[in-house]
Short mmCIF file of C-alpha atoms in Angstrom, two decimals:
data_model
loop_
_atom_site.label_atom_id
_atom_site.label_comp_id
_atom_site.label_asym_id
_atom_site.label_seq_id
_atom_site.Cartn_x
_atom_site.Cartn_y
_atom_site.Cartn_z
CA MET G 1 -120.74 70.00 42.70
CA GLU G 2 -122.49 72.66 40.59
CA ALA G 3 -119.83 75.21 41.50
CA GLY G 4 -117.12 72.85 40.34
CA VAL G 5 -118.85 72.36 37.01
CA ALA G 6 -119.21 76.14 36.62
CA THR G 7 -115.56 76.66 37.38
CA THR G 8 -114.57 74.04 34.84
CA ALA G 9 -116.81 75.60 32.25
CA ARG G 10 -115.26 79.02 32.83
CA GLY G 11 -111.80 77.52 32.58
CA GLN G 12 -112.67 75.85 29.28
CA GLN G 13 -114.15 79.11 27.96
CA TYR G 14 -111.03 80.99 28.94
CA LYS G 15 -108.81 78.54 27.10
CA THR G 16 -110.97 78.51 23.98
CA ILE G 17 -111.12 82.28 23.70
CA VAL G 18 -107.40 82.73 24.30
CA TYR G 19 -106.46 80.09 21.76
CA VAL G 20 -108.81 81.47 19.11
CA ILE G 21 -107.46 85.00 19.55
CA CYS G 22 -103.85 83.85 19.45
CA MET G 23 -104.38 81.53 16.49
CA VAL G 24 -105.99 84.28 14.42
CA ALA G 25 -103.28 86.79 15.36
CA ALA G 26 -100.56 84.27 14.57
CA LEU G 27 -101.89 84.07 11.01
CA GLY G 28 -99.72 87.16 10.52
CA GLY G 29 -96.84 84.69 10.58
CA LEU G 30 -98.43 83.11 7.53
CA LEU G 31 -97.52 86.27 5.60
CA PHE G 32 -93.91 85.81 6.58
CA GLY G 33 -93.85 82.14 5.62
CA LEU G 34 -95.69 82.48 2.34
CA ASP G 35 -92.99 84.66 0.87
CA GLN G 36 -90.07 82.87 2.50
CA GLY G 37 -91.25 79.63 0.91
CA PHE G 38 -92.22 81.30 -2.36
CA ILE G 39 -88.72 81.84 -3.71
CA ALA G 40 -87.38 78.32 -3.14
CA ASN G 41 -89.69 76.56 -5.60
CA SER G 42 -90.50 79.50 -7.89
CA LEU G 43 -86.94 80.67 -8.59
CA GLU G 44 -86.65 78.37 -11.60
CA THR G 45 -89.96 79.67 -12.96
CA LEU G 46 -88.97 83.28 -12.29
CA THR G 47 -85.67 82.64 -14.07
CA ALA G 48 -87.47 81.17 -17.08
CA HIS G 49 -89.85 84.13 -17.35
CA TYR G 50 -87.55 87.03 -16.43
CA GLY G 51 -84.15 85.63 -17.45
CA PHE G 52 -82.44 85.79 -14.04
CA ASP G 53 -78.83 84.77 -13.51
CA VAL G 54 -77.57 83.76 -10.05
CA LYS G 55 -76.99 87.33 -8.85
CA ALA G 56 -80.26 88.65 -10.28
CA GLY G 57 -82.13 85.87 -8.46
CA GLU G 58 -80.39 86.74 -5.20
CA ASN G 59 -81.16 90.44 -5.67
CA TYR G 60 -84.86 89.82 -6.31
CA SER G 61 -85.04 87.57 -3.27
CA ALA G 62 -83.30 90.16 -1.08
CA ILE G 63 -85.70 92.99 -2.02
CA LEU G 64 -88.10 91.40 0.47
CA ALA G 65 -85.64 92.07 3.27
CA THR G 66 -85.25 95.71 2.24
CA GLY G 67 -89.00 96.15 2.42
CA GLY G 68 -89.01 94.29 5.72
CA ILE G 69 -86.53 96.77 7.19
CA PHE G 70 -88.75 99.73 6.31
CA GLY G 71 -91.89 97.89 7.43
CA ALA G 72 -90.30 97.18 10.79
CA LEU G 73 -89.04 100.78 11.04
CA LEU G 74 -92.53 102.23 10.70
CA SER G 75 -94.29 99.46 12.62
CA GLY G 76 -93.38 101.05 15.95
CA ILE G 77 -95.21 104.19 14.90
CA PHE G 78 -98.19 102.20 13.62
CA ALA G 79 -98.29 100.09 16.81
CA ARG G 80 -98.17 103.17 19.03
CA PHE G 81 -100.77 105.31 17.27
CA LEU G 82 -103.02 102.87 15.38
CA GLY G 83 -102.85 100.10 17.95
CA ARG G 84 -101.74 96.50 17.61
CA LYS G 85 -104.92 95.16 15.98
CA ARG G 86 -105.28 97.79 13.26
CA SER G 87 -101.60 97.43 12.43
CA ILE G 88 -102.13 93.70 11.84
CA VAL G 89 -105.10 94.54 9.59
CA LEU G 90 -102.98 97.04 7.64
CA ALA G 91 -100.17 94.49 7.15
CA GLY G 92 -102.68 91.99 5.76
CA LEU G 93 -104.10 94.56 3.36
CA ILE G 94 -100.67 95.54 2.00
CA PHE G 95 -99.61 91.95 1.52
CA THR G 96 -102.85 90.95 -0.21
CA ALA G 97 -102.73 93.90 -2.60
CA ALA G 98 -99.04 93.50 -3.46
CA SER G 99 -99.31 89.78 -4.18
CA ALA G 100 -102.42 90.30 -6.33
CA LEU G 101 -100.65 92.97 -8.40
CA SER G 102 -97.60 90.70 -8.76
CA ALA G 103 -99.86 88.08 -10.36
CA LEU G 104 -100.25 90.44 -13.33
CA LEU G 105 -96.54 89.77 -14.11
CA PRO G 106 -95.49 93.36 -14.80
CA ASP G 107 -92.02 94.38 -15.99
CA LEU G 108 -89.21 93.53 -13.59
CA PRO G 109 -88.86 97.03 -12.03
CA LEU G 110 -92.55 97.08 -11.12
CA LEU G 111 -92.47 93.45 -9.96
CA SER G 112 -89.54 94.40 -7.74
CA ALA G 113 -91.53 97.31 -6.34
CA TYR G 114 -94.36 94.93 -5.47
CA ARG G 115 -91.87 92.61 -3.78
CA PHE G 116 -90.67 95.58 -1.74
CA ALA G 117 -94.31 96.17 -0.71
CA LEU G 118 -94.62 92.48 0.20
CA GLY G 119 -91.54 92.89 2.36
CA PHE G 120 -93.03 95.99 3.95
CA GLY G 121 -96.17 94.06 4.90
CA VAL G 122 -94.21 91.08 6.17
CA GLY G 123 -91.88 93.40 8.11
CA MET G 124 -94.92 94.86 9.83
CA ALA G 125 -96.28 91.40 10.63
CA SER G 126 -92.93 90.21 11.99
CA PHE G 127 -92.98 93.16 14.39
CA ILE G 128 -96.65 93.41 15.34
CA VAL G 129 -97.69 89.77 15.76
CA PRO G 130 -95.10 88.71 18.40
CA LEU G 131 -95.77 91.98 20.23
CA TYR G 132 -99.54 91.42 20.16
CA LEU G 133 -99.26 87.80 21.29
CA SER G 134 -96.94 88.66 24.19
CA GLU G 135 -99.29 91.40 25.39
CA THR G 136 -102.51 89.40 25.01
CA ALA G 137 -101.73 85.83 26.10
CA PRO G 138 -101.72 85.10 29.87
CA ALA G 139 -98.23 84.52 31.33
CA PRO G 140 -98.61 80.73 31.97
CA ILE G 141 -99.21 80.04 28.26
CA ARG G 142 -97.48 83.09 26.73
CA GLY G 143 -94.56 81.02 25.50
CA ALA G 144 -96.75 78.42 23.80
CA MET G 145 -98.93 81.08 22.20
CA GLY G 146 -95.89 83.09 21.15
CA THR G 147 -94.49 80.09 19.25
CA LEU G 148 -97.65 80.06 17.14
CA PHE G 149 -96.13 82.92 15.15
CA GLN G 150 -93.19 80.74 14.12
CA LEU G 151 -95.51 77.78 13.53
CA MET G 152 -97.58 79.85 11.11
CA ILE G 153 -94.38 80.91 9.34
CA THR G 154 -93.48 77.25 8.79
CA ILE G 155 -97.04 76.38 7.69
CA GLY G 156 -96.90 79.25 5.19
CA ILE G 157 -93.55 78.01 3.87
CA PHE G 158 -94.93 74.48 3.50
CA LEU G 159 -98.19 75.48 1.84
CA ILE G 160 -96.58 77.69 -0.77
CA ALA G 161 -93.79 75.17 -1.43
CA VAL G 162 -96.28 72.37 -2.11
CA SER G 163 -98.56 74.56 -4.22
CA ASN G 164 -95.64 75.97 -6.26
CA VAL G 165 -94.29 72.49 -6.98
CA TYR G 166 -97.74 71.35 -8.11
CA ILE G 167 -98.35 74.45 -10.23
CA ALA G 168 -94.94 74.23 -11.92
CA HIS G 169 -95.63 70.61 -12.90
CA ALA G 170 -99.26 71.13 -13.91
CA PHE G 171 -98.69 74.30 -15.96
CA PRO G 172 -95.42 74.14 -17.93
CA ASN G 173 -95.80 77.66 -19.35
CA PRO G 174 -93.74 79.93 -17.02
CA ALA G 175 -96.09 82.92 -17.37
CA THR G 176 -99.16 80.87 -16.46
CA SER G 177 -97.53 79.03 -13.57
CA LEU G 178 -95.91 82.17 -12.12
CA SER G 179 -99.19 84.07 -12.17
CA LEU G 180 -100.95 81.19 -10.41
CA MET G 181 -98.19 81.06 -7.81
CA PHE G 182 -98.76 84.72 -6.94
CA LEU G 183 -102.54 84.20 -6.87
CA THR G 184 -102.08 81.36 -4.37
CA VAL G 185 -100.21 83.76 -2.08
CA THR G 186 -103.03 86.27 -2.58
CA PHE G 187 -105.62 83.72 -1.47
CA PHE G 188 -103.87 82.87 1.79
CA ALA G 189 -103.07 86.52 2.49
CA ALA G 190 -106.74 87.44 2.01
CA LEU G 191 -107.76 84.80 4.56
CA MET G 192 -105.40 86.32 7.13
CA PHE G 193 -106.60 89.83 6.31
CA ALA G 194 -110.26 88.86 6.81
CA GLY G 195 -109.55 86.98 10.03
CA SER G 196 -107.68 89.89 11.62
CA PHE G 197 -110.89 91.92 11.96
CA ILE G 198 -112.18 89.68 14.78
CA LEU G 199 -109.19 90.35 17.05
CA PRO G 200 -109.57 92.42 20.23
CA GLU G 201 -107.06 95.18 20.90
CA SER G 202 -104.07 94.52 23.18
CA PRO G 203 -105.07 95.30 26.80
CA ARG G 204 -101.64 96.79 27.48
CA TRP G 205 -101.94 99.18 24.56
CA LEU G 206 -105.44 100.17 25.74
CA MET G 207 -104.06 100.89 29.22
CA LEU G 208 -101.21 102.84 27.67
CA LYS G 209 -103.83 105.01 25.93
CA GLY G 210 -105.89 105.49 29.10
CA ARG G 211 -108.75 103.20 28.01
CA LYS G 212 -108.90 101.18 31.20
CA ASP G 213 -112.53 100.05 30.83
CA LYS G 214 -111.86 98.57 27.39
CA ALA G 215 -108.67 96.92 28.66
CA ILE G 216 -110.62 95.28 31.49
CA ALA G 217 -113.20 94.07 28.98
CA VAL G 218 -110.47 92.41 26.90
CA LEU G 219 -108.87 90.86 29.98
CA GLY G 220 -112.31 89.56 30.92
CA ARG G 221 -112.23 87.51 27.72
CA THR G 222 -108.78 86.05 28.34
CA LEU G 223 -108.69 85.55 32.14
CA SER G 224 -111.11 83.35 34.05
CA GLU G 225 -111.30 85.03 37.48
CA LYS G 226 -111.92 88.62 38.58
CA SER G 227 -108.95 88.38 40.95
CA GLU G 228 -106.71 87.57 37.99
CA ILE G 229 -108.06 90.54 36.04
CA ASP G 230 -107.53 92.89 39.00
CA ALA G 231 -103.98 91.63 39.52
CA GLU G 232 -103.15 92.04 35.82
CA VAL G 233 -104.56 95.57 35.72
CA HIS G 234 -102.59 96.47 38.86
CA GLU G 235 -99.32 95.19 37.40
CA ILE G 236 -99.88 97.06 34.14
CA GLU G 237 -100.67 100.27 36.04
CA GLU G 238 -97.48 99.86 38.06
CA THR G 239 -95.39 99.78 34.88
CA LEU G 240 -97.24 102.81 33.50
CA HIS G 241 -95.99 105.07 36.31
CA GLY G 242 -92.76 105.69 34.39
CA PRO G 243 -92.51 108.02 31.39
CA GLN G 244 -94.57 106.79 28.44
CA GLY G 245 -94.05 107.22 24.74
CA ALA G 246 -90.37 107.99 25.29
CA GLY G 247 -89.53 107.45 21.62
CA LEU G 248 -85.95 106.86 20.50
CA SER G 249 -84.59 108.72 23.52
CA ILE G 250 -85.26 105.61 25.61
CA VAL G 251 -82.37 103.89 23.80
CA PHE G 252 -79.97 106.07 25.82
CA ARG G 253 -81.31 104.91 29.17
CA GLY G 254 -78.86 102.39 30.61
CA TYR G 255 -81.37 99.70 31.57
CA PHE G 256 -83.00 99.80 28.13
CA PHE G 257 -79.76 99.86 26.14
CA LYS G 258 -78.56 96.68 27.86
CA VAL G 259 -81.66 94.69 27.01
CA LEU G 260 -81.72 96.18 23.51
CA LEU G 261 -78.28 94.68 22.85
CA VAL G 262 -79.61 91.28 23.89
CA GLY G 263 -82.48 91.58 21.41
CA ILE G 264 -80.19 92.80 18.62
CA LEU G 265 -77.73 89.95 19.03
CA LEU G 266 -80.51 87.36 19.29
CA GLN G 267 -81.98 88.51 15.97
CA MET G 268 -78.54 88.74 14.37
CA PHE G 269 -77.59 85.20 15.37
CA GLN G 270 -81.00 83.89 14.25
CA GLN G 271 -80.01 84.80 10.71
CA LEU G 272 -76.27 84.09 10.90
CA VAL G 273 -76.83 80.44 11.79
CA GLY G 274 -77.92 80.07 8.16
CA ILE G 275 -81.66 79.44 8.17
CA ASN G 276 -82.60 81.70 5.27
CA MET G 277 -80.03 80.06 3.02
CA MET G 278 -81.85 76.78 3.67
CA ILE G 279 -85.35 78.21 3.32
CA TYR G 280 -84.74 80.22 0.16
CA TYR G 281 -82.17 78.16 -1.68
CA SER G 282 -82.44 74.54 -0.51
CA PRO G 283 -83.55 73.21 -3.95
CA THR G 284 -80.56 75.00 -5.52
CA ILE G 285 -78.15 73.68 -2.86
CA PHE G 286 -79.46 70.13 -3.24
CA GLY G 287 -79.06 70.59 -6.99
CA TYR G 288 -75.37 71.35 -6.50
CA ALA G 289 -75.14 67.89 -4.91
CA GLY G 290 -77.03 66.23 -7.76
CA MET G 291 -80.29 65.89 -5.81
CA THR G 292 -83.47 66.92 -7.60
CA GLY G 293 -87.19 66.17 -7.59
CA PHE G 294 -89.53 66.21 -4.62
CA VAL G 295 -86.78 65.43 -2.10
CA ALA G 296 -84.91 68.59 -3.07
CA MET G 297 -88.02 70.75 -3.33
CA LEU G 298 -90.08 69.69 -0.30
CA THR G 299 -87.73 68.27 2.34
CA VAL G 300 -86.91 71.58 4.04
CA PRO G 301 -90.44 73.10 4.16
CA THR G 302 -91.96 69.82 5.36
CA VAL G 303 -89.42 69.16 8.11
CA ASN G 304 -89.46 72.81 9.15
CA MET G 305 -93.22 72.75 9.69
CA LEU G 306 -93.42 69.36 11.43
CA PHE G 307 -90.62 70.08 13.90
CA THR G 308 -92.04 73.45 14.94
CA PHE G 309 -95.01 71.73 16.61
CA PRO G 310 -92.87 70.34 19.49
CA ALA G 311 -91.68 73.88 20.25
CA ILE G 312 -95.21 74.83 21.37
CA THR G 313 -94.93 72.53 24.40
CA LEU G 314 -91.15 72.51 24.86
CA VAL G 315 -90.91 76.28 25.24
CA GLU G 316 -92.98 76.05 28.45
CA LYS G 317 -91.63 72.70 29.61
CA TRP G 318 -87.92 73.26 29.00
CA GLY G 319 -87.83 77.05 28.93
CA ARG G 320 -86.42 79.47 26.38
CA LYS G 321 -82.75 79.28 27.28
CA LYS G 322 -82.34 75.50 27.21
CA LEU G 323 -83.96 75.35 23.78
CA LEU G 324 -81.51 77.97 22.48
CA TYR G 325 -78.59 75.89 23.76
CA VAL G 326 -79.87 72.65 22.26
CA GLY G 327 -80.72 74.27 18.93
CA ALA G 328 -77.33 75.96 18.54
CA VAL G 329 -75.41 72.73 19.28
CA VAL G 330 -77.54 70.70 16.87
CA MET G 331 -77.10 73.30 14.12
CA LEU G 332 -73.34 73.44 14.71
CA VAL G 333 -72.92 69.69 14.28
CA THR G 334 -75.11 69.53 11.18
CA MET G 335 -73.49 72.54 9.50
CA VAL G 336 -70.09 70.94 9.88
CA SER G 337 -71.50 67.65 8.54
CA ALA G 338 -73.01 69.39 5.51
CA GLY G 339 -69.68 71.13 4.84
CA LEU G 340 -67.83 67.80 4.99
CA ALA G 341 -70.38 66.29 2.59
CA PHE G 342 -69.71 69.03 0.04
CA GLN G 343 -65.97 68.61 0.52
CA ALA G 344 -66.36 64.92 -0.26
CA ILE G 345 -68.34 65.80 -3.38
CA GLY G 346 -65.62 68.21 -4.53
CA ASP G 347 -65.79 69.97 -7.90
CA VAL G 348 -67.69 67.30 -9.82
CA SER G 349 -69.00 68.83 -13.05
CA ASP G 350 -71.46 66.01 -13.75
CA PRO G 351 -73.96 65.64 -10.86
CA SER G 352 -74.76 62.09 -11.95
CA GLN G 353 -71.22 61.07 -10.93
CA ILE G 354 -71.72 62.10 -7.29
CA GLY G 355 -71.76 59.13 -4.92
CA GLY G 356 -74.69 58.20 -2.72
CA ALA G 357 -72.90 58.57 0.66
CA PRO G 358 -72.24 62.35 0.48
CA LYS G 359 -75.82 62.91 -0.72
CA MET G 360 -77.20 60.95 2.23
CA VAL G 361 -74.99 62.81 4.72
CA LEU G 362 -76.10 66.13 3.24
CA LEU G 363 -79.78 65.19 3.31
CA ILE G 364 -79.66 63.95 6.92
CA SER G 365 -77.63 67.00 7.98
CA VAL G 366 -80.20 69.37 6.49
CA ILE G 367 -83.13 67.53 8.08
CA VAL G 368 -81.52 67.53 11.54
CA TYR G 369 -80.41 71.15 11.10
CA ILE G 370 -84.00 72.22 10.35
CA PHE G 371 -85.14 70.29 13.43
CA GLY G 372 -82.59 72.15 15.56
CA PHE G 373 -83.71 75.54 14.29
CA ALA G 374 -87.45 74.83 14.25
CA VAL G 375 -87.64 73.89 17.94
CA SER G 376 -85.34 76.65 19.15
CA TRP G 377 -83.97 79.72 17.41
CA GLY G 378 -86.95 79.99 15.07
CA PRO G 379 -89.73 80.55 17.62
CA VAL G 380 -87.73 81.41 20.75
CA VAL G 381 -85.92 84.50 19.42
CA TRP G 382 -89.17 86.21 18.40
CA LEU G 383 -90.71 85.21 21.73
CA VAL G 384 -87.88 86.52 23.92
CA CYS G 385 -87.67 89.79 21.98
CA SER G 386 -91.39 90.33 22.54
CA GLU G 387 -90.97 89.75 26.30
CA ILE G 388 -87.83 91.55 27.47
CA PHE G 389 -88.57 95.21 26.67
CA PRO G 390 -90.32 97.54 29.16
CA LEU G 391 -93.76 98.72 28.10
CA GLU G 392 -92.82 102.35 27.45
CA GLY G 393 -90.14 101.30 24.98
CA ARG G 394 -91.55 98.03 23.66
CA GLU G 395 -92.33 99.46 20.22
CA VAL G 396 -88.83 100.97 19.95
CA GLY G 397 -87.12 97.75 21.05
CA MET G 398 -89.19 95.56 18.75
CA THR G 399 -88.68 97.99 15.86
CA ILE G 400 -84.89 98.00 16.16
CA THR G 401 -84.52 94.25 16.72
CA THR G 402 -86.88 93.39 13.87
CA MET G 403 -84.94 95.70 11.55
CA VAL G 404 -81.75 93.89 12.58
CA ASN G 405 -83.37 90.57 11.71
CA TRP G 406 -84.33 91.78 8.25
CA THR G 407 -80.94 93.38 7.66
CA PHE G 408 -79.05 90.17 8.29
CA ALA G 409 -81.69 88.14 6.46
CA GLY G 410 -81.06 90.36 3.44
CA LEU G 411 -77.30 89.85 3.71
CA VAL G 412 -77.77 86.08 3.68
CA MET G 413 -80.29 86.14 0.82
CA ALA G 414 -78.20 88.47 -1.32
CA ASN G 415 -74.88 86.68 -0.91
CA ALA G 416 -75.28 82.99 0.02
CA LEU G 417 -75.15 81.48 -3.47
CA SER G 418 -72.47 83.91 -4.66
CA PHE G 419 -70.35 83.04 -1.59
CA MET G 420 -70.62 79.34 -2.38
CA LYS G 421 -69.68 80.00 -6.01
CA LEU G 422 -66.65 82.09 -5.00
CA PHE G 423 -65.23 80.07 -2.09
CA GLY G 424 -66.62 76.60 -2.71
CA ASN G 425 -69.88 74.93 -1.72
CA ALA G 426 -68.56 73.72 1.66
CA SER G 427 -67.26 77.09 2.84
CA ILE G 428 -70.51 78.77 3.84
CA PHE G 429 -71.55 75.85 6.07
CA TYR G 430 -68.39 76.27 8.14
CA VAL G 431 -69.04 80.02 8.45
CA PHE G 432 -72.54 79.42 9.77
CA GLY G 433 -71.19 76.73 12.10
CA ALA G 434 -68.79 79.26 13.64
CA PHE G 435 -71.70 81.59 14.33
CA CYS G 436 -73.48 78.73 16.14
CA VAL G 437 -70.50 78.55 18.54
CA LEU G 438 -70.66 82.30 19.18
CA ALA G 439 -74.40 82.03 19.73
CA VAL G 440 -73.94 79.48 22.54
CA VAL G 441 -71.45 81.75 24.32
CA PHE G 442 -73.78 84.73 23.99
CA VAL G 443 -76.82 82.85 25.36
CA ALA G 444 -74.83 81.61 28.36
CA MET G 445 -73.61 85.06 29.31
CA PHE G 446 -76.53 87.38 28.62
CA VAL G 447 -79.90 85.80 27.74
CA PRO G 448 -82.47 85.51 30.59
CA GLU G 449 -84.94 82.69 31.11
CA THR G 450 -88.42 84.27 30.80
CA LYS G 451 -90.56 81.16 31.18
CA GLY G 452 -93.66 81.71 33.35
CA VAL G 453 -92.67 85.28 34.34
CA THR G 454 -95.06 88.17 33.69
CA LEU G 455 -93.93 91.01 31.47
CA GLU G 456 -94.29 93.38 34.40
CA GLU G 457 -91.99 91.28 36.63
CA LEU G 458 -89.36 91.23 33.90
CA GLU G 459 -89.63 95.00 33.58
CA MET G 460 -89.32 95.61 37.31
CA ASN G 461 -86.20 93.41 37.52
CA LEU G 462 -84.67 95.26 34.58
CA LYS G 463 -85.23 98.65 36.18
CA ARG G 464 -83.89 97.42 39.53
CA GLY G 465 -80.57 96.68 37.87
CA VAL G 466 -80.78 92.88 37.95
CA ARG G 467 -78.14 91.48 35.59
CA LEU G 468 -79.45 90.46 32.20
CA ARG G 469 -79.27 86.69 32.49
CA ASP G 470 -81.15 86.81 35.81
CA LEU G 471 -84.09 89.00 34.70
CA GLY G 472 -86.48 86.05 34.82
CA LYS G 473 -85.72 85.21 38.44
CA VAL G 474 -88.57 86.35 40.67
CA SER G 475 -87.48 87.39 44.15
#
């Protein structure tokens, strides 16, 4: 009886420690979300203070993606030489400093430079946090813990959206409200920065650096039995027998290049299904349909956050691949519906003349679209990309795929509103719908199911020449 109680206690301790570590690490996703949500409900205030037109607003928004590309590019170097933990700390420091300096409301060139720095910090976080979570969480709950990154992104989007709406209403002066908006970002970023100091280092990185004793100590905090620790250490050592620190040359190895293409296309499709148009510009898009107020400003961030919670359990219950299928089909249907709603609205110059039916179809389409993304392509793409690369090239693979994500995010941010203005409001929804179709075909042919499989088993299958979509099948 006493032994059973002891075992239960150890199991509870294991779960608590793992969840605390993963929750704190996932706060890096808060950095991502804070700035994604910032633009949507501050663009009007930015326009009032800095005199933006449509293109200037798009350009300022897209600077974040440029910084994200460079942050992701250098994150592989930081992750390799500084370690995963210190890289998360550095990302938090950069983001906190850049947002605090932005609150001073400098001239536009300097404000743009600070936004680039914000993007650099967020680019680092978008690379490091999924990598850290995949290497630290035990395999049975790795999927659920990995989705915490996306959950924190959605929480960040929601928090900053609500606070910006409140600030804009409470402080009508654009200079005052804009400064307070940046200070709110600074506050949340500082919380993440402070919390990152309590994280342990990734055991896989410690093993990679020959610090086996420290790696065992970390595993002792996350695994409940000595046999589990020994097995984990053995599997990591097995994968370390190959060449380490291969750098960019690993891209030219056949097994790595194949899985790299999977990661690249996953990140590309994550952006080309249209999510950043919705996150950044949903109040503007609703405005085109004559919808204003809290519905226009808070629908997307609220739904996005609430519907990410189911992904934490579904990613382990249903698996990664099924969620990608479901999400792509849901987004396809809703993008077409939104396009039809805008076609029904037509070129009405007076928004007050727009009928209620198209507005309702558009609103429902957007809500269901966000549901489809939040439970699937949002969390699952980051999770799969953190799982599929072999240890010796994980930093390279994550660097390249994260840069791809930011590149296509920038394309969407910099062109979405201009595209709608040039080709009609309905046009862009049909374009994104077509990419949803292509995404389904791609997932069916090439994406593996990684649910419940250790990173080392995935790596061994990859190097044995198992075809891509079967990498998660354990022989």
